[in-house]
CSV table of C-alpha atoms and ligand atoms in Angstrom, one decimal:
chain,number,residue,atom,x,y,z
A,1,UNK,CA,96.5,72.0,113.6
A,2,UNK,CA,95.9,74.2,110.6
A,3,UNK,CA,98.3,77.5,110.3
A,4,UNK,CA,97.1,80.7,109.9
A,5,UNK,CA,97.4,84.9,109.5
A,6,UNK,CA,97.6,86.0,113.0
A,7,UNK,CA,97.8,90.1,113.0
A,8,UNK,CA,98.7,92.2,116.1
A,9,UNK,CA,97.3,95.8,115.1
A,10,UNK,CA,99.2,97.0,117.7
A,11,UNK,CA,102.8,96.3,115.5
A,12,UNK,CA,101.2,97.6,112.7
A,13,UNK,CA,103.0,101.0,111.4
A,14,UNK,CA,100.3,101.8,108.8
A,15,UNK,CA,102.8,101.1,105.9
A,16,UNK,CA,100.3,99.4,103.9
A,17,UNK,CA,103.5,97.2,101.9
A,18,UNK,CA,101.4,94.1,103.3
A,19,UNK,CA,98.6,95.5,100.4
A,20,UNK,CA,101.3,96.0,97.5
A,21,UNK,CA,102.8,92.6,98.3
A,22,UNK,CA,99.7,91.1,98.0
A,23,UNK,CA,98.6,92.8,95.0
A,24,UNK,CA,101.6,92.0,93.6
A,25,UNK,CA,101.1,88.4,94.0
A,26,UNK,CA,97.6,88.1,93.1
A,27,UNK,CA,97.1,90.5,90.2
A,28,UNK,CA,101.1,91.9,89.2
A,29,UNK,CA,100.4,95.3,90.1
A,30,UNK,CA,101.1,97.6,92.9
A,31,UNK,CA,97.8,98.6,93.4
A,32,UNK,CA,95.9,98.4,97.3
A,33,UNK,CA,92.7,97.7,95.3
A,34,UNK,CA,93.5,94.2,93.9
A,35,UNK,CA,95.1,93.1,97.3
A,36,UNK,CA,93.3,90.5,99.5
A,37,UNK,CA,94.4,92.0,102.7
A,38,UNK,CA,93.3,96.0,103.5
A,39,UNK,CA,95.1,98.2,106.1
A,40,UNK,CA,92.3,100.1,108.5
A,41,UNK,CA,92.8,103.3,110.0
A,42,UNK,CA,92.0,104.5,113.7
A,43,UNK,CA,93.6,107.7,114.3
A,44,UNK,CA,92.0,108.1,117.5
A,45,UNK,CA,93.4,106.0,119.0
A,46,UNK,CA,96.8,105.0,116.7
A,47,UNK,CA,95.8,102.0,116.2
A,48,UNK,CA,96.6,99.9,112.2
A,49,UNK,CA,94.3,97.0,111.4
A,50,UNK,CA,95.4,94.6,108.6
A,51,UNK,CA,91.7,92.6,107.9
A,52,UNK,CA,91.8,89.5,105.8
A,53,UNK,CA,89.9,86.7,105.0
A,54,UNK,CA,89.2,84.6,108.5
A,55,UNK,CA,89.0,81.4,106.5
A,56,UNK,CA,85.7,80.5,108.5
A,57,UNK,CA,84.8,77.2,109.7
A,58,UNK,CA,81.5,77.7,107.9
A,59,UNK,CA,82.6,80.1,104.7
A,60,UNK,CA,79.3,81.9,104.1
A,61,UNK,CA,81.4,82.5,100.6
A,62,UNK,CA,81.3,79.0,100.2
A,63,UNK,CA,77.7,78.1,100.5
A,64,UNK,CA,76.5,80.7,97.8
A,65,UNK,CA,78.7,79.7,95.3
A,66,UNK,CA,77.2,77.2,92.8
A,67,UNK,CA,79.8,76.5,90.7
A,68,UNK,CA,82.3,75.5,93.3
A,69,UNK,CA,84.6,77.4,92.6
A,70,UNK,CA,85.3,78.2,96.3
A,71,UNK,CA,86.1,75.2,98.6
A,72,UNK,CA,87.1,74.7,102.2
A,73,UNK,CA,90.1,73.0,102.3
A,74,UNK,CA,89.6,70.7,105.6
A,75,UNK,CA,93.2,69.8,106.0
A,76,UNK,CA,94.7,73.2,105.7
A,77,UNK,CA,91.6,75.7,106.6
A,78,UNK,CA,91.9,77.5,103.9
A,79,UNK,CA,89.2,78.9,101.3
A,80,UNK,CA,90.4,78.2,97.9
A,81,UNK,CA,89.3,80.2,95.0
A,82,UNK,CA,89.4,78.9,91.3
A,83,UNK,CA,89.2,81.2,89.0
A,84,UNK,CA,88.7,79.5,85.9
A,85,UNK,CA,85.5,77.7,87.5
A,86,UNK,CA,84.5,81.2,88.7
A,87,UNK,CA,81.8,82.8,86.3
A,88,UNK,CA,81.5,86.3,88.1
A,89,UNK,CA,78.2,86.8,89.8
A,90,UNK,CA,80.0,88.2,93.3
A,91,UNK,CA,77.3,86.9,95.4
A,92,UNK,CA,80.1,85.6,97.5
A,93,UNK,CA,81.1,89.5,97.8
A,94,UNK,CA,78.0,90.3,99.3
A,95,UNK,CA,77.5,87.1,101.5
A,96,UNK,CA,80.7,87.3,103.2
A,97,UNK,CA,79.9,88.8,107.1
A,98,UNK,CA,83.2,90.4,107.2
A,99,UNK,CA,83.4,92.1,103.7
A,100,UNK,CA,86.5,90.3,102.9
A,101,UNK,CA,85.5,89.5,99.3
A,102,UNK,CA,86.5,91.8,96.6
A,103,UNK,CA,85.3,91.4,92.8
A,104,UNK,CA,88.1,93.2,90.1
A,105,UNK,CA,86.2,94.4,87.2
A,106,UNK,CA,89.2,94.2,85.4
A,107,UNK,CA,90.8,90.9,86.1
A,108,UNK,CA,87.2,89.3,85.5
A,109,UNK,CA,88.1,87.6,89.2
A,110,UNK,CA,87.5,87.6,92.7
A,111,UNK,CA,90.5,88.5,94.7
A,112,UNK,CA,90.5,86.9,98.1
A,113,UNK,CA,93.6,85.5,100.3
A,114,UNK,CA,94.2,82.1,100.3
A,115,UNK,CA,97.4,82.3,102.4
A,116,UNK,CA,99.5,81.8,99.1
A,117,UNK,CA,99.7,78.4,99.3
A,118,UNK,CA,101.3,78.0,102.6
A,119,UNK,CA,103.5,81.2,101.3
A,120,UNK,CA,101.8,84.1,102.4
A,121,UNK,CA,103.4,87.1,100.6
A,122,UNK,CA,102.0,90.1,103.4
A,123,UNK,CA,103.9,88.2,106.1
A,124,UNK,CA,107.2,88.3,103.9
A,125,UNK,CA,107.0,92.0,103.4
A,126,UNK,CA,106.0,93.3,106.6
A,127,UNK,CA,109.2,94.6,108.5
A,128,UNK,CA,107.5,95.3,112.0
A,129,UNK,CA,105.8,91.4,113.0
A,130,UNK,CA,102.3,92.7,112.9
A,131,UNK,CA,101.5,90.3,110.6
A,132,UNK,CA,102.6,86.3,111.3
A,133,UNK,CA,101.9,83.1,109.5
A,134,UNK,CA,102.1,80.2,112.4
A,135,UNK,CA,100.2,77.2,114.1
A,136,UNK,CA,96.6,78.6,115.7
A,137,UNK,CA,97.0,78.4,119.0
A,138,UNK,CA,93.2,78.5,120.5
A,139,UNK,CA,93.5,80.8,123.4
A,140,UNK,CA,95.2,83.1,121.1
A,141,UNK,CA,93.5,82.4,118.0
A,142,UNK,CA,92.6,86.1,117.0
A,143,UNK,CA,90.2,85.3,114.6
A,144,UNK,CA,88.3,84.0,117.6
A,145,UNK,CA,88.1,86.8,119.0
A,146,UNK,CA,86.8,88.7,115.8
A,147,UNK,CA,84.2,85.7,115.8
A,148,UNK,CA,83.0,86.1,119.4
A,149,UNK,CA,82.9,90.3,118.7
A,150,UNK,CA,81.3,90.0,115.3
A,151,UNK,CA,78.6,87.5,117.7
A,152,UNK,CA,77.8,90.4,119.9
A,153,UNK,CA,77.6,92.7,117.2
A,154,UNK,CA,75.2,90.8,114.8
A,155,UNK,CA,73.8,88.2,117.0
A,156,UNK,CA,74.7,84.3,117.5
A,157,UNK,CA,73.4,83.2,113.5
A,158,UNK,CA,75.8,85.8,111.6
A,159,UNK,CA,78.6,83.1,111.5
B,1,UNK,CA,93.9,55.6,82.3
B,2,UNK,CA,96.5,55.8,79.5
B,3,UNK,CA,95.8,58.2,77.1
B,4,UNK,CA,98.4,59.9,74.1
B,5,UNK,CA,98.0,63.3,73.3
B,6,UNK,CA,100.4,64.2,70.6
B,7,UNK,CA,102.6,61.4,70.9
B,8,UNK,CA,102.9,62.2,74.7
B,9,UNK,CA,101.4,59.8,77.2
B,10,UNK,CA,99.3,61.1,79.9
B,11,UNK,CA,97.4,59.8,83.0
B,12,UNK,CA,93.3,60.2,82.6
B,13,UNK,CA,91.2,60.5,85.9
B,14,UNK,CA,88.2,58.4,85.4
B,15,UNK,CA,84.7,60.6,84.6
B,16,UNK,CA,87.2,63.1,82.6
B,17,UNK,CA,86.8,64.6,79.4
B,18,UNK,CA,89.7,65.3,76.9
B,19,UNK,CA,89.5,68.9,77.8
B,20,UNK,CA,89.8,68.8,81.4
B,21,UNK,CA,92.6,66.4,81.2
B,22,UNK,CA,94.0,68.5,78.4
B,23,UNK,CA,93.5,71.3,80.5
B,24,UNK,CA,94.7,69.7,84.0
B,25,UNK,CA,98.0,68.5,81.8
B,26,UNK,CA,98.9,72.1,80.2
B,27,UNK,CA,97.8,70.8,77.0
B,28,UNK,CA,96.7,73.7,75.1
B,29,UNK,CA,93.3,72.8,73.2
B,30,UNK,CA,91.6,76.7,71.8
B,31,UNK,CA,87.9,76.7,72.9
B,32,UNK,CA,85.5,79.5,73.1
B,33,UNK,CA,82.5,77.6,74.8
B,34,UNK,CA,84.4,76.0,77.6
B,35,UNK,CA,84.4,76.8,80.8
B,36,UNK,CA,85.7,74.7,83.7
B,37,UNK,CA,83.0,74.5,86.2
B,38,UNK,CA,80.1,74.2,83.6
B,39,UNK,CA,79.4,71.1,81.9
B,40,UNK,CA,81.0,70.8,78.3
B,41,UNK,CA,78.6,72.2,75.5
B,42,UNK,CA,80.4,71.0,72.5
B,43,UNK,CA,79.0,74.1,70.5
B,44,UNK,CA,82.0,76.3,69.4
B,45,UNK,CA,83.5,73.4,67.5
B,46,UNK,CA,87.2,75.2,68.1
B,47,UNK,CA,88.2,72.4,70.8
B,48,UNK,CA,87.8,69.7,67.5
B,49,UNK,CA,90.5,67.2,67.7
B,50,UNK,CA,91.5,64.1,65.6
B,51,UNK,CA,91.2,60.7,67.9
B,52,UNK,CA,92.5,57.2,66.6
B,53,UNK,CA,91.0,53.9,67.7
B,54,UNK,CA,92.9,51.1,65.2
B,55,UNK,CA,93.4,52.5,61.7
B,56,UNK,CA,90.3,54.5,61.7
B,57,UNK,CA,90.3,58.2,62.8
B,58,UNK,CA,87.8,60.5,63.6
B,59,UNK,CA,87.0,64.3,64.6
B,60,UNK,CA,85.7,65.2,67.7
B,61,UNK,CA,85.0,68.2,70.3
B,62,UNK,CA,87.5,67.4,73.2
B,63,UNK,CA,84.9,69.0,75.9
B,64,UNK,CA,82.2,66.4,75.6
B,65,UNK,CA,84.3,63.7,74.6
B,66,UNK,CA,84.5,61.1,77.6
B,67,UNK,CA,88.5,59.6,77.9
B,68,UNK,CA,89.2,56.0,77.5
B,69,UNK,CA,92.0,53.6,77.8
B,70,UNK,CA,94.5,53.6,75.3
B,71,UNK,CA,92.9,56.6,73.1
B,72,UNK,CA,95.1,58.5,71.0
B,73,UNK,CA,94.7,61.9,70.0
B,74,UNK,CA,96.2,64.7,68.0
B,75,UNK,CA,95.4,68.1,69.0
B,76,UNK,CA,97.3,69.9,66.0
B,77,UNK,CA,97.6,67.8,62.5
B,78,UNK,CA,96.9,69.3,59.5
B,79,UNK,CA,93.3,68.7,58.8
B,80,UNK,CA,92.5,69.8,62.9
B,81,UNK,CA,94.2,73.4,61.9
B,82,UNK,CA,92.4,73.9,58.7
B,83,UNK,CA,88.9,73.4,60.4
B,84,UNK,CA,89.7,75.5,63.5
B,85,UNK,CA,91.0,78.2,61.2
B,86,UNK,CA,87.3,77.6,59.3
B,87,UNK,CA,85.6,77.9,61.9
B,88,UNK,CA,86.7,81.2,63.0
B,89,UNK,CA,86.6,82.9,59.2
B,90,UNK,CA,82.7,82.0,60.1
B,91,UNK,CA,83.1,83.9,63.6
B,92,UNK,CA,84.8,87.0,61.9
B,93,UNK,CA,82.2,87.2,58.9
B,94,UNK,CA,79.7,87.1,61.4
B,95,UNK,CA,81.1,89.9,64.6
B,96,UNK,CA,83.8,91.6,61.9
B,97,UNK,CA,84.3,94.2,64.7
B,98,UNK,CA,84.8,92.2,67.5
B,99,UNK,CA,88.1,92.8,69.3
B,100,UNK,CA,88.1,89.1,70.7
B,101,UNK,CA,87.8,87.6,68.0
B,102,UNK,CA,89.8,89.9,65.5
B,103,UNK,CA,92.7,88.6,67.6
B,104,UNK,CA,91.9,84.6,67.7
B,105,UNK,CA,91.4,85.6,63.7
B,106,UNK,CA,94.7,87.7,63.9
B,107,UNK,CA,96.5,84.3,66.1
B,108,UNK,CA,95.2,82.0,63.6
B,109,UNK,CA,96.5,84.1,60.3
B,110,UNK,CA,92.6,84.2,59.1
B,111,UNK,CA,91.7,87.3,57.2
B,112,UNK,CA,88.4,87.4,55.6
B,113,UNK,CA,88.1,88.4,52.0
B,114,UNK,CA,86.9,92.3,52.2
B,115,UNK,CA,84.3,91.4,49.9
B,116,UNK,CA,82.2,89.3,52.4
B,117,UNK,CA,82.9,90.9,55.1
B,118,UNK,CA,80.0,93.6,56.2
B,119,UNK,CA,81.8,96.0,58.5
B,120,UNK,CA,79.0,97.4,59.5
B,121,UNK,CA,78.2,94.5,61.6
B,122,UNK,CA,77.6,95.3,65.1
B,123,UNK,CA,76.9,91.6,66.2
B,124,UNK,CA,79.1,90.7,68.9
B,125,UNK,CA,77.4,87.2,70.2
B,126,UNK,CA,79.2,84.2,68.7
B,127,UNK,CA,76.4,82.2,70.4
B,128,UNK,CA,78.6,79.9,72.3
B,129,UNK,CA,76.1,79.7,75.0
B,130,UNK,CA,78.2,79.9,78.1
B,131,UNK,CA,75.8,83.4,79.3
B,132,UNK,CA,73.0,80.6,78.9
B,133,UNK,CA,74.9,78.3,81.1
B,134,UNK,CA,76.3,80.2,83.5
B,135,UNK,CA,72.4,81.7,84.1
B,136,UNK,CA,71.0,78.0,84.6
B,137,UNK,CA,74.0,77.7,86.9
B,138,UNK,CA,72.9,80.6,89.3
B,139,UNK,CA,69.3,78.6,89.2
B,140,UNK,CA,67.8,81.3,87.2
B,141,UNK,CA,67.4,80.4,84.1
B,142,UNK,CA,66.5,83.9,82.8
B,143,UNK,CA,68.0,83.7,79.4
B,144,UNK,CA,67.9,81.1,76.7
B,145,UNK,CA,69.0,80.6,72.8
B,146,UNK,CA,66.1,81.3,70.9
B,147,UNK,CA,64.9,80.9,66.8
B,148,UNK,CA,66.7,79.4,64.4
B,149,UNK,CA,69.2,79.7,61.6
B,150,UNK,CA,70.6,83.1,60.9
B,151,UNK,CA,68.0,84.6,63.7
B,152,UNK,CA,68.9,82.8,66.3
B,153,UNK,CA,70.0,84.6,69.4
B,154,UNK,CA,69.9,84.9,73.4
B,155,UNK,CA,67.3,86.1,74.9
B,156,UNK,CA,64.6,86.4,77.4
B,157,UNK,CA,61.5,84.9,76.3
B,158,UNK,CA,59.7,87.6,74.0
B,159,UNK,CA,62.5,89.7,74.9
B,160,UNK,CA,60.7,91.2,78.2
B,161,UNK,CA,62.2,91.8,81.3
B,162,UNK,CA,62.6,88.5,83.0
B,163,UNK,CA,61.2,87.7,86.4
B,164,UNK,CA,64.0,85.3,87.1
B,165,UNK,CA,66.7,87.3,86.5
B,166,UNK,CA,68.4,89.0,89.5
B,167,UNK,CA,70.6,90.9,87.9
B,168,UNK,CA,74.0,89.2,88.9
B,169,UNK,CA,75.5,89.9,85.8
B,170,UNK,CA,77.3,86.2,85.3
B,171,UNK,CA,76.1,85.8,82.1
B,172,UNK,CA,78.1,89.1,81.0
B,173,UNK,CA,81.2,88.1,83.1
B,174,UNK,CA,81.6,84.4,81.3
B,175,UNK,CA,80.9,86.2,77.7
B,176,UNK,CA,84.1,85.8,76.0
B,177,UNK,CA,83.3,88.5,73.2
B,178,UNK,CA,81.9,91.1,75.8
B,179,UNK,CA,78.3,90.9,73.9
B,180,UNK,CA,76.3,91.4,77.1
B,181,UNK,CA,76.1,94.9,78.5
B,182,UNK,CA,74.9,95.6,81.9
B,183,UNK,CA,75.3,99.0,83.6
B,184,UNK,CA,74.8,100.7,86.6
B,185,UNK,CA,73.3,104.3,87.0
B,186,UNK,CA,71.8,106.6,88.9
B,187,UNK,CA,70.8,103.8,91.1
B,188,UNK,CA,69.0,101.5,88.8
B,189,UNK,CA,71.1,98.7,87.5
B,190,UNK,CA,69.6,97.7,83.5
B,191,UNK,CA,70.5,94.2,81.9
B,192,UNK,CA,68.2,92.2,79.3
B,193,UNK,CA,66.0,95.0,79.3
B,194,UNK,CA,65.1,94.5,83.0
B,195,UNK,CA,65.3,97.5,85.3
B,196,UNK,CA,66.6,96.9,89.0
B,197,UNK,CA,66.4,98.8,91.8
B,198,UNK,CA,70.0,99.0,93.5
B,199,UNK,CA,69.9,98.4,97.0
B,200,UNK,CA,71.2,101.2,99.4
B,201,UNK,CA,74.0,100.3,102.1
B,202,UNK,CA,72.0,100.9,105.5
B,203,UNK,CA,75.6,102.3,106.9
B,204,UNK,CA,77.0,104.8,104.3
B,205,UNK,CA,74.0,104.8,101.9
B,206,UNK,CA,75.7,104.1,99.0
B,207,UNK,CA,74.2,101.4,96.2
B,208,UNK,CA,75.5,98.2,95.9
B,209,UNK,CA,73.7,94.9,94.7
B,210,UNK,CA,70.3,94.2,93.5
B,211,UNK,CA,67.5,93.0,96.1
B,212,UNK,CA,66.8,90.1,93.7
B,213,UNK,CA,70.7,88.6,94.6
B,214,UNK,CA,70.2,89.3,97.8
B,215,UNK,CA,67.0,87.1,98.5
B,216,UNK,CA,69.6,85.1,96.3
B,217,UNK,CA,71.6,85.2,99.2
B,218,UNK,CA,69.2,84.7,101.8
B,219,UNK,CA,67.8,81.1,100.3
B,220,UNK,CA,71.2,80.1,100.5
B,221,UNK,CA,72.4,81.0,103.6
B,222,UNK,CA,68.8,80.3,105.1
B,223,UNK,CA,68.8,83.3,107.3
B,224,UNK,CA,68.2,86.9,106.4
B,225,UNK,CA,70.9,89.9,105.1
B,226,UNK,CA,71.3,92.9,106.7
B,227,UNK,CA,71.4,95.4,103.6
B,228,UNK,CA,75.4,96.5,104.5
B,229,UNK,CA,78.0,96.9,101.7
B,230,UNK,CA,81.0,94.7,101.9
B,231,UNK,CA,83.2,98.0,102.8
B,232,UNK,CA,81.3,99.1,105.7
B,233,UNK,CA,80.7,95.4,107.1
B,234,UNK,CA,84.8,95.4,106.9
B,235,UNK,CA,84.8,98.6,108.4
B,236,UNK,CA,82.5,97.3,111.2
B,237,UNK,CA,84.6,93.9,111.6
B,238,UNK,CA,87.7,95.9,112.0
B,239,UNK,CA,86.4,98.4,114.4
B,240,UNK,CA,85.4,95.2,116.8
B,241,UNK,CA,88.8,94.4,116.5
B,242,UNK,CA,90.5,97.8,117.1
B,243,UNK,CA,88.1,98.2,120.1
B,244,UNK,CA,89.4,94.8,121.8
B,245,UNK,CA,93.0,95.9,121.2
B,246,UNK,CA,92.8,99.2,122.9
B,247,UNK,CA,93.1,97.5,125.9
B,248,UNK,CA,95.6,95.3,125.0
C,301,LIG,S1,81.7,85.4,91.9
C,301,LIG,FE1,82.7,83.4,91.4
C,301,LIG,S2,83.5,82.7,93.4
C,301,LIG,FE2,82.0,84.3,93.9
C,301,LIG,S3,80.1,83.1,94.2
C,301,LIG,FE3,80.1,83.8,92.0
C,301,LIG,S4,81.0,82.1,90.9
C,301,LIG,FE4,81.5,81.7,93.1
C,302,LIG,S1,72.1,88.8,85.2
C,302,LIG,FE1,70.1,87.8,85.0
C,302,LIG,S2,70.3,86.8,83.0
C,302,LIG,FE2,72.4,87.3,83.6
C,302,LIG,S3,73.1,85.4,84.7
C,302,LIG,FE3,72.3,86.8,86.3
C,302,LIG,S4,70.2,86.1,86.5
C,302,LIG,FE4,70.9,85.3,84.6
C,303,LIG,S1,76.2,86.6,74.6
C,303,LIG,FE1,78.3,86.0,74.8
C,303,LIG,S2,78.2,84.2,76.2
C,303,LIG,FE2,76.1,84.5,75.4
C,303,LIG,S3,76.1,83.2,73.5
C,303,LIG,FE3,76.6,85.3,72.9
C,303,LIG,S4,78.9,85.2,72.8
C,303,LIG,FE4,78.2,83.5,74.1
């Protein structure tokens, strides 16, 4: 069974070095604009929620990119992204249902997670466990759950 | 697949061209039309290198040239350097101000003579075509290379505002000399002299892609698009999730 991100928001301290880490890795800068994984805030109820790419069963991502240069890899799950095939026109940006896409002006690239090749540099960094990189267990396959809500939000098509 | 590149043996997939293997091996070939993902153009000439087949030798542009068994190539002799550095003098008399290319010149030790060189040149297409490409890619075909000889350019047709485009803006991402301009204000997005309409986020309002890529969108994914910005369909995602942890 394919590994992957499982977040519990209710570790989460808010720290946001998951974002630093991962900008780090992805673009060498400490800046939470060029990372692939984004720390939301809920004050009302103290609650941190790391979002990330869900690597999707069916990447909507995927299917509007016409130069391949994003790929579901069956064996691991995970959405690839190269960006020397990439040639810029973000309509993966705004096809993706969960916003997870994000297009750097300045790098000329997309920046999306792709669980750094089986070395995911957010789980590294975070102290507190909110963030873990393990076998998905079904029943507690949290990006299930996100499915099934974003299906009751948006209707049965949206994934 | 055996192939030598500069003395150094290397294993060729079959269907590859000398660039991609060049490429996939580390094998640094310059290029200015190349792109992985679109098919070889053999147009900039830079990626020229010398092949041998028995005592014979010849010149040819690695991105369009299919690999065989047993080929042997040089990527840096003599007579490869002196025509890559040609080439380029050409580039530089032609976008004198182009940052790009001032550098390749700079890399290259190629100065022009003052004498030729117009500075008040504010050309900044080399015409390598990738914009072209990377449009037809996208399925839109909006621009093209058009005239001939020292007039040729890319273009719309007639230079109007195409009806194909959909303002993606590829064709000014894949520009290696930054020659395509596309800008966003006051909520009208301009490229090749077309004027878009930005489309308004139904959540927070705010402007984010063109209709035109969204219906781009829509054919692909067969379904329609709710008009919501990548930020606030996060921020909806996210909410979902923080609501089925409250009760966690
Ligand atoms: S921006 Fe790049 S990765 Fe995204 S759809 Fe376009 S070509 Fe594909
Ligand atoms: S912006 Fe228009 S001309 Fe440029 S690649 Fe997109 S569709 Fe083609
Ligand atoms: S505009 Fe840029 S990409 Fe297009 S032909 Fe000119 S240099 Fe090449």
């Amino acid at each position: 069974m394919a590994k992957g991100l499982v977040v519990s928001p209710d570790k989460c301290t808010g720290c946001r070095t998951c974002e630093l880490a991962c900008s780090y890795s992805k673009s060498d800068t400490f800046n939470p604009k060029d990372s692939a994984i984004s720390v939301m805030f809920y004050e009302d109820v103290g609650l941190q929620v790391p979002m990330t790419c869900l690597q999707c069963d069916e990447p909507h991502c995927v299917k509007v990119c016409v130069v391949n240069a994003l790929t579901k890899d069956e064996k691991t799950g995970v959405v690839n992204y190269d960006k020397e095939k990439c040639i810029g026109c973000k309509m993966c940006v705004s096809a993706c249902p969960f916003g997870n896409m994000t297009y750097s002006i300045r790098l000329k690239e997309v920046i999306k997670c792709d669980l750094c090749k089986g070395d995911p540099q957010c789980v590294k960094s975070c102290n507190y466990g909110a963030l873990q990189y393990k076998e998905l267990d079904s029943t507690l396959d949290k990006r299930k759950i996100i499915a099934n809500q974003f299906k009751e939000a948006f209707g049965e098509g949206a994934i | 697949m055996k192939v030598i590149i500069n003395s150094k043996e290397y294993q060729g997939l079959p269907g590859e061209t000398l660039m991609e293997l060049a490429k996939r091996n580390n094998v640094d070939i310059p290029n200015l039309c190349h792109k992985d993902g679109i098919e070889g153009q053999g147009r900039c000439r830079l990626c020229m290198v010398e092949v041998r087949e028995g005592k014979k030798t010849k010149i040819v542009s690695s991105c369009v040239y299919p690999i065989r068994d047993g080929l042997e190539v040089v990527t840096n002799s003599e007579k490869i350097i002196a025509i890559r550095k040609n080439i380029i003098l050409l580039l530089l008399l032609k976008t004198p101000n182009n940052d790009y290319i001032k550098s390749l010149a700079e890399e290259y030790g190629v100065k022009a003579p003052d004498r030729y060189v117009d500075y008040k040149v504010k050309e900044n297409c080399i015409l390598c075509g990738l914009c072209v490409k990377a449009c037809e890619k996208m399925g839109t075909s909006a621009i093209s290379l058009i005239n001939r000889g020292t007039t040729k350019k890319v273009s719309t047709p007639y230079d109007d505002p195409s009806k194909d485009c959909i303002g993606c803006g590829a064709c000014a991402e894949v520009c290696p000399t930054n020659a395509i301009t596309m800008t966003d204000k006051n909520r009208i997005r301009t490229i090749w002299n077309k004027e878009f309409k930005l489309v308004k986020c139904s959540v927070c309002g705010k402007t984010f892609t063109t209709d035109e890529a969204l219906q781009f969108i829509e054919s692909k994914l067969g379904k329609k698009e709710e008009r919501i910005c990548d930020s606030c369909r996060k921020k909806i995602i996210s909410e979902k999730f923080k609501e089925s942890f409250k009760y966690f």
